[in-house]
Coordinates of C-alpha atoms and ligand atoms in Angstrom, one line a residue:
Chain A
X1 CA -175.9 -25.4 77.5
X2 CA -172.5 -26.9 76.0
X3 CA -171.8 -28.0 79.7
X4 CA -175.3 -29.6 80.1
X5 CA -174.9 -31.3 76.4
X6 CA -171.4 -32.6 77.5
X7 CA -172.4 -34.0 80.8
X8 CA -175.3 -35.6 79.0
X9 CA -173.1 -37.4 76.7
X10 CA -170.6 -38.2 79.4
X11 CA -173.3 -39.8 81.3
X12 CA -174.4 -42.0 78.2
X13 CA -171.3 -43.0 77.1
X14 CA -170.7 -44.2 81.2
X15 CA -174.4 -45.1 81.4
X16 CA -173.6 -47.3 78.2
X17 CA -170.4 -49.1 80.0
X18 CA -172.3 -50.1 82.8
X19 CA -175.5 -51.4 81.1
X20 CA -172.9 -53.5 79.3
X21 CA -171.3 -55.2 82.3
X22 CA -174.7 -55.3 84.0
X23 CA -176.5 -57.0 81.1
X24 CA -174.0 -60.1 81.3
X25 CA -174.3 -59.7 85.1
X26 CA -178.1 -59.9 85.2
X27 CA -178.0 -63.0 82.5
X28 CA -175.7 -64.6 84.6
X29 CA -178.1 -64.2 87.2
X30 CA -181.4 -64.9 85.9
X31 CA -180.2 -68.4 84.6
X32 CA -177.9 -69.5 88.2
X33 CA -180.0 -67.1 90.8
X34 CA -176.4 -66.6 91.9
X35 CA -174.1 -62.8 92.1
X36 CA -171.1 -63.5 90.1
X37 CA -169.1 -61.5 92.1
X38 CA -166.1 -62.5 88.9
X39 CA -167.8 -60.4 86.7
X40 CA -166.0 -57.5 87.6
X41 CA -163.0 -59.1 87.5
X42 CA -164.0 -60.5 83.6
X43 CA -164.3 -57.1 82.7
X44 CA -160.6 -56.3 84.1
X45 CA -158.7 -59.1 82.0
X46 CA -160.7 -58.3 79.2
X47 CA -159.3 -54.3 79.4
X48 CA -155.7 -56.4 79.5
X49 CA -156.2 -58.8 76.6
X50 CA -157.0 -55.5 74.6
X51 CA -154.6 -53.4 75.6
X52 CA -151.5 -56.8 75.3
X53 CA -152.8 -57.2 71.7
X54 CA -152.9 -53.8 70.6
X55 CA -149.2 -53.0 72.1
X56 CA -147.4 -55.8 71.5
X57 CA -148.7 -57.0 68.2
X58 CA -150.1 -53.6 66.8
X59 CA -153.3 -55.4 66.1
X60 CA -156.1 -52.7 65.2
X61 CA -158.4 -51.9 68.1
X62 CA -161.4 -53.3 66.8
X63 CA -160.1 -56.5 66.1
X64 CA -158.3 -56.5 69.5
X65 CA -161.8 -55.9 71.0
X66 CA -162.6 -59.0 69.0
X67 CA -160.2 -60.8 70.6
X68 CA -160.4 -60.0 73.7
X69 CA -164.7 -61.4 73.5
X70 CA -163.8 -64.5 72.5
X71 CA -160.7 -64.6 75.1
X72 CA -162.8 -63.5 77.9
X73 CA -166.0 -65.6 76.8
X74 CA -163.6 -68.4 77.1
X75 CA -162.3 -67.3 80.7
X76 CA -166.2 -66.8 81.8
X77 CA -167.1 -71.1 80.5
X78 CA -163.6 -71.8 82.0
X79 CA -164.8 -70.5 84.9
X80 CA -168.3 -71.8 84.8
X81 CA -166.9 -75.3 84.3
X82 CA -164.4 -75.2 87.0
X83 CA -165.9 -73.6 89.4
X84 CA -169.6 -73.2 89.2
X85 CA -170.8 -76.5 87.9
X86 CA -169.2 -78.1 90.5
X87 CA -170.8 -76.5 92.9
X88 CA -174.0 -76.5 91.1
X89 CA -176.0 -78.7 94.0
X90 CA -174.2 -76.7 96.7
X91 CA -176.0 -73.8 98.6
X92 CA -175.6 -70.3 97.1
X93 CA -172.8 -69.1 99.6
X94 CA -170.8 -72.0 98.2
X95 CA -170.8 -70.6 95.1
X96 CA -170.3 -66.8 95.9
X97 CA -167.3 -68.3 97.8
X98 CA -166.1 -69.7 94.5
X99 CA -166.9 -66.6 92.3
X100 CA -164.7 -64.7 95.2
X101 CA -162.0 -66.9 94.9
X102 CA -162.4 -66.6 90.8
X103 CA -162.0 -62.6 91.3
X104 CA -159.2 -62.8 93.9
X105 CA -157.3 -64.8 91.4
X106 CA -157.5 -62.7 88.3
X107 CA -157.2 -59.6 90.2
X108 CA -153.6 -61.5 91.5
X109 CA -153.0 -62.6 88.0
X110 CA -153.1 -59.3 86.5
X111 CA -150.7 -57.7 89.4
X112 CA -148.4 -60.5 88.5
X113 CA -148.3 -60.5 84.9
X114 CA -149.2 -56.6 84.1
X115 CA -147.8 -55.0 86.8
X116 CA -149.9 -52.9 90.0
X117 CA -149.2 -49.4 87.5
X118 CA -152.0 -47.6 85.3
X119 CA -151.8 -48.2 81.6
X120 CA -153.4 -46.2 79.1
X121 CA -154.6 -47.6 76.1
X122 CA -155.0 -46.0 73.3
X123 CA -157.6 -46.0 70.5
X124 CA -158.1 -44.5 66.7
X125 CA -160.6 -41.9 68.2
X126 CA -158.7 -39.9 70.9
X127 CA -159.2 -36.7 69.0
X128 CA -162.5 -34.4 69.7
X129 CA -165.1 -33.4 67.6
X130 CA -167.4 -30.4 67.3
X131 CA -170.6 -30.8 67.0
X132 CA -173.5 -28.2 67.0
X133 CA -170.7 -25.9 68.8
X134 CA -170.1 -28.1 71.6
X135 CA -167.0 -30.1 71.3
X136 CA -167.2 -33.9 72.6
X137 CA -164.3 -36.1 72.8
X138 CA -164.7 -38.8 69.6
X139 CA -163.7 -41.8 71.9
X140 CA -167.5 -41.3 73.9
X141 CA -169.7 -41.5 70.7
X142 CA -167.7 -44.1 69.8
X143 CA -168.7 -45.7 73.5
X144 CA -172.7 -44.9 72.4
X145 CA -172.7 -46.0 69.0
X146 CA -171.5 -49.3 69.5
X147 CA -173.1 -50.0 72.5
X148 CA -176.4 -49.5 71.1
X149 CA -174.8 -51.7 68.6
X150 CA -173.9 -54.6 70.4
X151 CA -177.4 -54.4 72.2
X152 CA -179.0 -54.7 69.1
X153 CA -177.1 -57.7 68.4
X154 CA -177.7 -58.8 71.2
X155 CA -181.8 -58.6 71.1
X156 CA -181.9 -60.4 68.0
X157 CA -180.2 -63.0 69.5
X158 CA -182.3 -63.7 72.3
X159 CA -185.6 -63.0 70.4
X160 CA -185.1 -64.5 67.1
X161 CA -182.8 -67.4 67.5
X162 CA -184.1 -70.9 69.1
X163 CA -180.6 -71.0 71.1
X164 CA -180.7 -67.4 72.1
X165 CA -184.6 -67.7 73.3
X166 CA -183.4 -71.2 75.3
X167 CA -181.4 -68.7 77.6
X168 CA -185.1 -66.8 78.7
X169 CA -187.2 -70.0 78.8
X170 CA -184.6 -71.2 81.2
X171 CA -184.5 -67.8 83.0
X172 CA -188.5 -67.8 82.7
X173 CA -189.1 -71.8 83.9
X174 CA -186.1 -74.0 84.2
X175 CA -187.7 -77.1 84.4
X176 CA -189.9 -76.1 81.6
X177 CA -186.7 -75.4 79.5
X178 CA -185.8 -78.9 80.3
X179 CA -188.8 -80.4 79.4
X180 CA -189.2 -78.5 75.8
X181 CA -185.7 -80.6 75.6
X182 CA -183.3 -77.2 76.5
X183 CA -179.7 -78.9 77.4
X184 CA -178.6 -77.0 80.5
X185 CA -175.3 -77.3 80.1
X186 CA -175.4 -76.0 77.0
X187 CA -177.8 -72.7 77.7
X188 CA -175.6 -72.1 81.6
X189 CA -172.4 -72.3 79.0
X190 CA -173.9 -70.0 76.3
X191 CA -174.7 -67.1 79.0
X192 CA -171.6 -67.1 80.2
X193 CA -169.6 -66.9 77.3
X194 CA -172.4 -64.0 76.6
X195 CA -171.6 -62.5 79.6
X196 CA -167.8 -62.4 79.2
X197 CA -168.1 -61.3 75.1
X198 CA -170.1 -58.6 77.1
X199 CA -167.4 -57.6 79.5
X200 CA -164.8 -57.4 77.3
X201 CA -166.7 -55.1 75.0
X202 CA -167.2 -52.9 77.7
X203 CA -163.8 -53.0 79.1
X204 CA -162.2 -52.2 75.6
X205 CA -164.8 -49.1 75.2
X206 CA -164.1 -47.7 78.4
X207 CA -160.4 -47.7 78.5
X208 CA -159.3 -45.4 76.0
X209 CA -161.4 -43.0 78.4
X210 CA -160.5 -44.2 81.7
X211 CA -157.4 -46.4 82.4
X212 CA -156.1 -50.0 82.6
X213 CA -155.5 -51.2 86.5
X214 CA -155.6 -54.7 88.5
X215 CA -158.6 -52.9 90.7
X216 CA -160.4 -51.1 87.7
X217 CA -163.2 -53.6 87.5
X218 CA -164.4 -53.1 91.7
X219 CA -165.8 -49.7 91.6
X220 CA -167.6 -50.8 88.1
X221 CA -168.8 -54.2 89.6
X222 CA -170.1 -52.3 92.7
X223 CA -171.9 -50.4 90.2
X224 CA -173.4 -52.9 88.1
X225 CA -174.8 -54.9 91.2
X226 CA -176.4 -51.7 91.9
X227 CA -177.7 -51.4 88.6
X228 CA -179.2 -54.8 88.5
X229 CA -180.9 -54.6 92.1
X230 CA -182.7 -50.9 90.8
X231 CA -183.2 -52.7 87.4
X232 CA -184.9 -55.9 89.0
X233 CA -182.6 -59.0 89.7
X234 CA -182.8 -61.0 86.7
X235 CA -184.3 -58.3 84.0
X236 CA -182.9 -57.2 80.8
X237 CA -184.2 -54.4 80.4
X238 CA -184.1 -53.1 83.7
X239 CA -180.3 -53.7 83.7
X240 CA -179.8 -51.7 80.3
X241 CA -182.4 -48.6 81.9
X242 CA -180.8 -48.5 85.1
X243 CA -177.7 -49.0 83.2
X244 CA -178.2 -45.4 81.6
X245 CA -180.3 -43.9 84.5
X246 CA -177.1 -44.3 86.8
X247 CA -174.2 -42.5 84.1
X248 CA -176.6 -39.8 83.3
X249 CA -177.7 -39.4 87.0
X250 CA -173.8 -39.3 88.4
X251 CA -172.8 -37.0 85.3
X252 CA -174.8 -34.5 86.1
X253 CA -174.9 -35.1 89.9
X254 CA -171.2 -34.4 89.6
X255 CA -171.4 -31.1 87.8
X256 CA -174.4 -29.7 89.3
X257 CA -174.3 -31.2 92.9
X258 CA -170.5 -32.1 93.6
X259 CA -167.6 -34.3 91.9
X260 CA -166.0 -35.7 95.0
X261 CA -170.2 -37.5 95.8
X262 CA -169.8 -39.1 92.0
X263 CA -169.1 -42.6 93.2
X264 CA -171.5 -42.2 96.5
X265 CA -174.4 -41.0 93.8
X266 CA -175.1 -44.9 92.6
X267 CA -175.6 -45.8 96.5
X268 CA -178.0 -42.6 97.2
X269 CA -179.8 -43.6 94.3
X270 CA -179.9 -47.3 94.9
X271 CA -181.7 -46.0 98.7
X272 CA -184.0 -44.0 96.6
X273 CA -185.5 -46.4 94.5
X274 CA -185.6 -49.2 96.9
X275 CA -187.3 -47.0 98.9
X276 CA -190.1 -46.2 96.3
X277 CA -190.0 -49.3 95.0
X278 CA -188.7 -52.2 96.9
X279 CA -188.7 -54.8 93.7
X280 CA -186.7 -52.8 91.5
X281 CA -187.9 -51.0 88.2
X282 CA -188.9 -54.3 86.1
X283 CA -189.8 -56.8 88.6
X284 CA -189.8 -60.3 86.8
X285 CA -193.0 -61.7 87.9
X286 CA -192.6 -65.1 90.4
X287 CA -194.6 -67.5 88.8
Chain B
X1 CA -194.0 -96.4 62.6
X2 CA -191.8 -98.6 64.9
X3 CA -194.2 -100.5 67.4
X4 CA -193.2 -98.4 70.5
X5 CA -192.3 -100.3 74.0
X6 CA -192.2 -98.3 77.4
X7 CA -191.3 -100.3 80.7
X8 CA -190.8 -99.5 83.7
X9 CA -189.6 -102.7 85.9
X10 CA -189.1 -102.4 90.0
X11 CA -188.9 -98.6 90.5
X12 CA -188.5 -96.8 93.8
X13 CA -187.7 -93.0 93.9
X14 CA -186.6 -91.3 96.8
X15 CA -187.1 -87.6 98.0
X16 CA -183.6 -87.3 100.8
X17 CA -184.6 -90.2 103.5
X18 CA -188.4 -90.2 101.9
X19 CA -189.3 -93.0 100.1
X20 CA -192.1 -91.7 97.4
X21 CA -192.4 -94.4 95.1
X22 CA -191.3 -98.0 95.6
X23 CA -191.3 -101.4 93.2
X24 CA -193.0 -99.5 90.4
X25 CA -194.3 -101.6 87.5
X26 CA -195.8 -100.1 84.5
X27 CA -195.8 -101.1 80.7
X28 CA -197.2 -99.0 78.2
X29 CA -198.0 -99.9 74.4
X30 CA -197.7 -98.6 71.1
X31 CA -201.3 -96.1 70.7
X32 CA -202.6 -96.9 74.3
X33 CA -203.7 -94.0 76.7
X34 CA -202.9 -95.2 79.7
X35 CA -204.5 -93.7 83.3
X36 CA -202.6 -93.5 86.9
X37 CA -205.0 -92.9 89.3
X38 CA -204.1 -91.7 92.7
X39 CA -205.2 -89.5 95.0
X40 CA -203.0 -86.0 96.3
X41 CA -199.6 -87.4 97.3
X42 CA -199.9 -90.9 95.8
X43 CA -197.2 -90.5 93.5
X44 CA -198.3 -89.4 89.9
X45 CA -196.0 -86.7 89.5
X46 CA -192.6 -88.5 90.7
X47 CA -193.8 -90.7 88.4
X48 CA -193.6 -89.0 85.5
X49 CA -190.7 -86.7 87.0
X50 CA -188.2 -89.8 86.9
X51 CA -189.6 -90.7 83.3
X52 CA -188.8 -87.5 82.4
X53 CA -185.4 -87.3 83.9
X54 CA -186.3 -85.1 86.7
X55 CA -185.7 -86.8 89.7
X56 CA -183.2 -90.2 89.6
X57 CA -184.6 -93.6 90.5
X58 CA -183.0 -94.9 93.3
X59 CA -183.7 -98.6 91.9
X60 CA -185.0 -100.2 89.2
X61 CA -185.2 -100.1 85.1
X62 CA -187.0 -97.4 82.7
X63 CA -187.0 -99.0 79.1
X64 CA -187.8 -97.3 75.8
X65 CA -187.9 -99.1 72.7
X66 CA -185.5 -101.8 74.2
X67 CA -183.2 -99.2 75.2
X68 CA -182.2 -98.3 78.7
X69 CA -183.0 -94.7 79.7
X70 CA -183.4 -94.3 83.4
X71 CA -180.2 -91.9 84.0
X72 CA -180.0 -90.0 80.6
X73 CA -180.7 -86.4 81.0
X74 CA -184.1 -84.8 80.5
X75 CA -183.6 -83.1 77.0
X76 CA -181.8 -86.3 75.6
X77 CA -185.6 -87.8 76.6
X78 CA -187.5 -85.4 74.7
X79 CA -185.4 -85.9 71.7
X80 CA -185.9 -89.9 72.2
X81 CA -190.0 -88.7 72.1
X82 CA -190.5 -89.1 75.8
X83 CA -192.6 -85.8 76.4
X84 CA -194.2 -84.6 79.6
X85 CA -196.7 -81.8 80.0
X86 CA -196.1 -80.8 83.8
X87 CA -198.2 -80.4 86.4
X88 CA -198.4 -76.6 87.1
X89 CA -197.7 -76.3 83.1
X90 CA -194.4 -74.9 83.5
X91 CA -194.9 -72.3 80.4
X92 CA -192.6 -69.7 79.6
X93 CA -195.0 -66.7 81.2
X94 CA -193.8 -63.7 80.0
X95 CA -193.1 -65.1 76.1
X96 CA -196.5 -65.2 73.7
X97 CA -198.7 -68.5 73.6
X98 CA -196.4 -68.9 70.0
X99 CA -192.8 -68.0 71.1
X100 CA -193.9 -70.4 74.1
X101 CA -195.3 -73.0 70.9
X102 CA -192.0 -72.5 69.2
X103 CA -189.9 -73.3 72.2
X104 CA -191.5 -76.6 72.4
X105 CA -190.1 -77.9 69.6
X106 CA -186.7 -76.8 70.4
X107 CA -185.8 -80.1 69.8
X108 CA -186.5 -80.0 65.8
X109 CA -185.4 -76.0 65.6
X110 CA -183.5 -77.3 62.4
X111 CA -186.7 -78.4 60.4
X112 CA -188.5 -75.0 60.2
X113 CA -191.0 -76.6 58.1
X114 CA -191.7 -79.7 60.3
X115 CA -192.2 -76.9 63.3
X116 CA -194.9 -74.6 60.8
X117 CA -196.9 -77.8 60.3
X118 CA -196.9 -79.0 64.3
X119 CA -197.9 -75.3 65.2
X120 CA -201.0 -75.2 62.5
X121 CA -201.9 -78.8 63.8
X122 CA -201.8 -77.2 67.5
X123 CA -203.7 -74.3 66.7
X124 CA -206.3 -76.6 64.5
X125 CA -206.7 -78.5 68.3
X126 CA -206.8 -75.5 70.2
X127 CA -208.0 -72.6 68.1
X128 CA -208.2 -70.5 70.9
X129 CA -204.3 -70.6 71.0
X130 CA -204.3 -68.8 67.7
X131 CA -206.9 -66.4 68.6
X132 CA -204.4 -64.9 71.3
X133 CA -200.9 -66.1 70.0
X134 CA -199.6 -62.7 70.5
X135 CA -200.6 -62.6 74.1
X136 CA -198.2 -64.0 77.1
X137 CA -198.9 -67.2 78.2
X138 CA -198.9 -65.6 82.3
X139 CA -201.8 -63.5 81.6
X140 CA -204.2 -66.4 80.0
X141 CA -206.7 -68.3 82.2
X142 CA -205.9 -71.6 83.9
X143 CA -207.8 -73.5 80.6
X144 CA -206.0 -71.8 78.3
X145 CA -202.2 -71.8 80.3
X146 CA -203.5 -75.9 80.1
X147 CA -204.5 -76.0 76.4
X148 CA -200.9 -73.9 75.8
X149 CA -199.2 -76.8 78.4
X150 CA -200.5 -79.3 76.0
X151 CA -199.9 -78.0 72.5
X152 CA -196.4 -76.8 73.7
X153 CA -195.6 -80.6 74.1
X154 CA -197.2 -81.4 70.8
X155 CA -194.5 -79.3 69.2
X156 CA -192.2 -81.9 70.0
X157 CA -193.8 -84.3 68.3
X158 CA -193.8 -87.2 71.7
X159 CA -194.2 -90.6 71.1
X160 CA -194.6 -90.6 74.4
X161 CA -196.6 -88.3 75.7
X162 CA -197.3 -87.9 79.4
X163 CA -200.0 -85.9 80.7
X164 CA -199.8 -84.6 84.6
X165 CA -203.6 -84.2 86.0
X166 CA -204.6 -82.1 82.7
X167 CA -208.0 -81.6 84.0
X168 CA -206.9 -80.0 87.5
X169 CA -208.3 -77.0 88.1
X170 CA -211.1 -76.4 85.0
X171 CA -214.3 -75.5 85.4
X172 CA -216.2 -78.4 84.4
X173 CA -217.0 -77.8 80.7
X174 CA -213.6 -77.1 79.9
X175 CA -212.7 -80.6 81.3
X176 CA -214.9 -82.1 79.1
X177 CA -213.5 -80.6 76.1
X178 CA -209.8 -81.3 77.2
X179 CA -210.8 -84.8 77.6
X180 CA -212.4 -85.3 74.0
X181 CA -208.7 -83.6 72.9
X182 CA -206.8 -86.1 74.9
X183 CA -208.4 -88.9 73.5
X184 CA -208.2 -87.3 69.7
X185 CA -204.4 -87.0 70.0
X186 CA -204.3 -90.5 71.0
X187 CA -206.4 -91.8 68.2
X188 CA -204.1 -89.5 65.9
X189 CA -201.7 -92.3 66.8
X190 CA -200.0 -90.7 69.9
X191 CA -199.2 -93.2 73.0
X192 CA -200.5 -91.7 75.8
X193 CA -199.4 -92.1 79.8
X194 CA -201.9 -89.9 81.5
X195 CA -202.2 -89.1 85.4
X196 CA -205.8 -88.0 87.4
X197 CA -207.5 -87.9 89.7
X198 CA -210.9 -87.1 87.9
X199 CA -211.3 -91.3 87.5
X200 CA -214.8 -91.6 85.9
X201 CA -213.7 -89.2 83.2
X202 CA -210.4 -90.9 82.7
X203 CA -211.1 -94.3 82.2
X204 CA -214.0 -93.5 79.7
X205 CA -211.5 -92.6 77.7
X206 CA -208.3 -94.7 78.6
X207 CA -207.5 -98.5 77.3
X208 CA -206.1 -99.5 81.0
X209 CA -205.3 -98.2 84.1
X210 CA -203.0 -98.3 86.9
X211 CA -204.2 -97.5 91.1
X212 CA -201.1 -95.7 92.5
X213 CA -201.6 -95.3 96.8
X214 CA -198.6 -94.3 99.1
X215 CA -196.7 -94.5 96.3
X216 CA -197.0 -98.3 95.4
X217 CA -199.4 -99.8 92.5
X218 CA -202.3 -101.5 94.4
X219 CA -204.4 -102.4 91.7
X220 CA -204.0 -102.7 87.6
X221 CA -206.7 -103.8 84.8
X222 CA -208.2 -102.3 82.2
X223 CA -210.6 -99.3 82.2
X224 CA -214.2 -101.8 82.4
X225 CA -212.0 -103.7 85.1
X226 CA -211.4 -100.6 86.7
X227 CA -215.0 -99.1 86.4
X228 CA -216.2 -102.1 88.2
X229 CA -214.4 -102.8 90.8
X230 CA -216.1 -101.6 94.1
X231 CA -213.2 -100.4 96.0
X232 CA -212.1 -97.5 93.2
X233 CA -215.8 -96.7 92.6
X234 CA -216.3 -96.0 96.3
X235 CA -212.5 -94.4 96.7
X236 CA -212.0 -92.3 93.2
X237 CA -215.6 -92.4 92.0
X238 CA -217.9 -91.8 95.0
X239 CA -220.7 -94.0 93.6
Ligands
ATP1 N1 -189.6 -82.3 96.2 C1 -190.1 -83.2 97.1 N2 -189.5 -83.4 98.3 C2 -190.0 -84.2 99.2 N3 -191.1 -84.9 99.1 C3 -191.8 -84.7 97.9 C4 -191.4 -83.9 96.9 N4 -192.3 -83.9 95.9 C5 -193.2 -84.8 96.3 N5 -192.9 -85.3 97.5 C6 -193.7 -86.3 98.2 O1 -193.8 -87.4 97.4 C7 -195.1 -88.0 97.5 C8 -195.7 -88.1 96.1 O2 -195.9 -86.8 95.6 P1 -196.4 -86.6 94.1 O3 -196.3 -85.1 93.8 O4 -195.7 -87.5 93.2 O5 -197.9 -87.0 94.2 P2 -199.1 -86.8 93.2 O6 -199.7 -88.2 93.1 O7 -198.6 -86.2 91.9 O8 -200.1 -85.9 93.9 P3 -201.0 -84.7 93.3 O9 -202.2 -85.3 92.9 O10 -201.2 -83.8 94.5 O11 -200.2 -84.0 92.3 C9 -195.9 -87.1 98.4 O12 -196.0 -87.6 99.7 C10 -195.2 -85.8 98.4 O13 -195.3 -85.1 99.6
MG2 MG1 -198.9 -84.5 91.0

């Protein structure tokens, strides 16, 4: 029982770190139709900025998270301006080509400036608490409660606000969104600055657990396009469901079936679904 | 209100090597509803699509109110009042008839009490829209995705307001009906730039009228001209 209730909370707490990067992952998609293959490496320099702040400045840990949003919501329109707009007209391997060349520079970047080594970083809740008998390690609640959090925040944005809702009518009809009078620049800008205040959340939860490494965004990237194509390409909730689905299912997969498949337990399940259902879980309708 | 101007002098739009429109000329005044006729592939849409923004003229001169605005982008247009209610509608299909309402008057999100009265004015047209606001706009029948199509480009309060084929695809009663609308929200002092095919019904209820073929202007006058001229009875009228 304690085993089953721990691997069910290390599943959330993962399951919540990849819904995170595959919500701004499946935004980013539903407004450009294109894989930012970046993403991954957002979510990498984000783990950095946190972990730079909090060392060298002995900034607090929330507010480095803070930081580290708005730094990597900056690197994400950077990026988008740079790179993708650009190529905006071009054909979608164009652009893949340019999101490689985006993560092939940050991942050189961070080997540059922080060094090939793991860091750790550490956070007010490395302790471990008991509850109900079963003893949990603070820094994964943490991981849940403000994931839920930020999700939250997140849903009222895109449901209650005007700008927030211009991000789904584009994702819905584009040229509808431009004819209600939606600026695209404006709504292609906003989702990836969303997507990046996304990755850096996740990064900063995830480290204190894991560690900080130039490579430490692949195996999650892998993950979240995985997530997205079981979720449905494009959906929000998918992405946040399958987000979950996939931590729980390789936490206990890991425990009950064997550690060394963990990683290999996103593909299997990938197969599986597709198989059953080859649109994905929430299948945005083509209209 | 300002006496509105629209003019379009010497327009020619190209799809790649594909000329679809060439030397348009079309001048719409303040409160007129104003017809294009044209068969399939005559050129309504591109039409409206380089008003709107859409597509780039490869020649020529859209004027608004004096002002030059061939080349601006389309949501600069719809804040100018140049409005277009698409064809194929273009709704938003998975957010409700009023979430799809709201969005169309994006451009005034900042007057929250400008947008209340344009959305009881749209469901006091369509009262059917208020009926189901809480339903998605994709799951609604072709009528009511038109009626949603309309009022959604009400909420932006046009000056312009340009109508692609409203009547395509209604069963017969329902075309009468949106016609009667069309020609209330142009007596309720909205300038009107619609396209058909359905002639008869159009020019009942238009000022003047424009005879787009191969994408060219072949024959202009107003909606009596229009009624009697042979050639369109026999080509859009089959009398
Ligand atoms: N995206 C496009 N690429 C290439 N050619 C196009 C494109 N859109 C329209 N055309 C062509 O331009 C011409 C005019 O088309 P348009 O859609 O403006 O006609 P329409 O009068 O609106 O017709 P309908 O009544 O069928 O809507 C047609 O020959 C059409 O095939
Ligand atoms: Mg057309």
């Amino acid at each position: 029982m304690d085993l089953f209730l721990q691997q069910l909370l290390n599943g959330l707490s993962n399951g919540s770190v990849y819904s995170l990067v595959a919500l701004g992952l499946t935004m980013v998609f539903g407004i450009l139709h294109v894989p930012n293959f970046a993403h991954g490496a957002f979510y990498m320099i984000g783990a950095y900025v946190s972990l730079t702040i909090m060392s060298l400045f002995g900034i607090p840990y929330w507010i480095a998270m803070l930081i580290s949003m708005f730094a990597i919501a900056l690197l994400a329109v950077i990026s988008e301006r740079l790179i993708y707009h650009p190529l905006r007209n071009a054909a979608g391997l164009h652009q893949m080509m340019g999101a490689i060349g985006i993560l092939l520079f940050l991942v050189a970047f961070a080997q540059v400036v922080w060094g090939p080594n793991y860091q750790q970083m550490s956070s007010p809740y490395n302790g471990a608490i008991s509850i109900f008998g079963t003893t949990f390690t603070q820094q994964r609640i943490i991981v849940i409660i403000a994931t839920v959090i930020i999700m939250l925040i997140l849903h009222f944005f895109l449901t209650k606000t005007m700008i927030g809702s211009a991000i789904i009518a584009m994702a819905q009809n584009r040229e509808g969104a431009y004819l209600v009078g939606i600026n695209a620049n404006m709504v292609v800008m906003l989702t990836f600055a969303i997507s990046g205040i996304l990755a850096a959340a996740a990064a900063t939860l995830a480290s204190p657990i894991n560690l900080v490494f130039p490579g430490m965004g692949d195996l999650v990237i892998m993950k979240a396009f995985v997530i997205i194509i079981i979720g449905g390409m494009g959906s929000i909730p998918g992405a946040i469901i399958a987000g979950y689905l996939l931590g729980i299912v390789e936490s206990f997969g890991a425990t009950y079936i064997s550690g060394d498949y963990k990683d290999v337990i996103a593909f299997a399940l990938l197969v599986i679904i597709l198989t059953v259902k080859p649109t994905g879980l929430f299948t945005r309708r083509a209209y | 209100m300002s006496q509105l101007k629209f003019k379009i002098t010497d327009m020619s739009v190209n799809y790649g090597p594909f000329t679809a429109l060439q030397g348009i000329n079309i001048d719409v005044k303040q409160s007129e509803l104003v017809v294009l006729l044209g068969a399939n592939g005559a050129g309504k849409s591109t039409i409206f699509r380089a008003i709107s923004g859409l597509n780039k003229p490869s020649k020529g001169e859209i004027k608004f109110s004096e002002k030059k605005v061939n080349g601006m982008s389309p949501d600069k247009l719809v804040k100018l009042g140049i409005v277009q209610c698409a064809e194929g509608r273009k709704l938003f299909p998975e957010m409700t008839i009023s979430e799809n309402l709201r969005m169309g008057g994006f451009v005034h999100r900042k007057n929250k009490k400008e947008l209340k009265t344009m959305m009881e004015h749209v469901y006091e047209l369509f009262p059917i829209l208020k009926d189901k606001k809480d339903d998605h706009a994709g799951s609604m029948s072709g009528g009511q995705q038109q009626m949603l199509a309309i009022g959604r480009a009400l909420m932006s309060r046009p000056k312009l307001l340009m109508l692609d084929e409203p009547s395509l695809g209604l069963a017969p009663l329902i075309v009468k009906q949106m016609f009667e609308i069309i020609q209330r929200i142009n007596k309720e002092g909205t300038t009107i730039l619609l396209a058909e095919q359905n002639a008869s019904a159009a020019l009942k209820i238009a000022d003047r009228g424009y005879v787009i073929e191969n994408g060219q202007i072949v024959v202009t006058g107003s909606s009596d001209q229009l009624l009697n001229n042979e050639e369109i009875r026999k080509a859009y009228i089959g009398a």
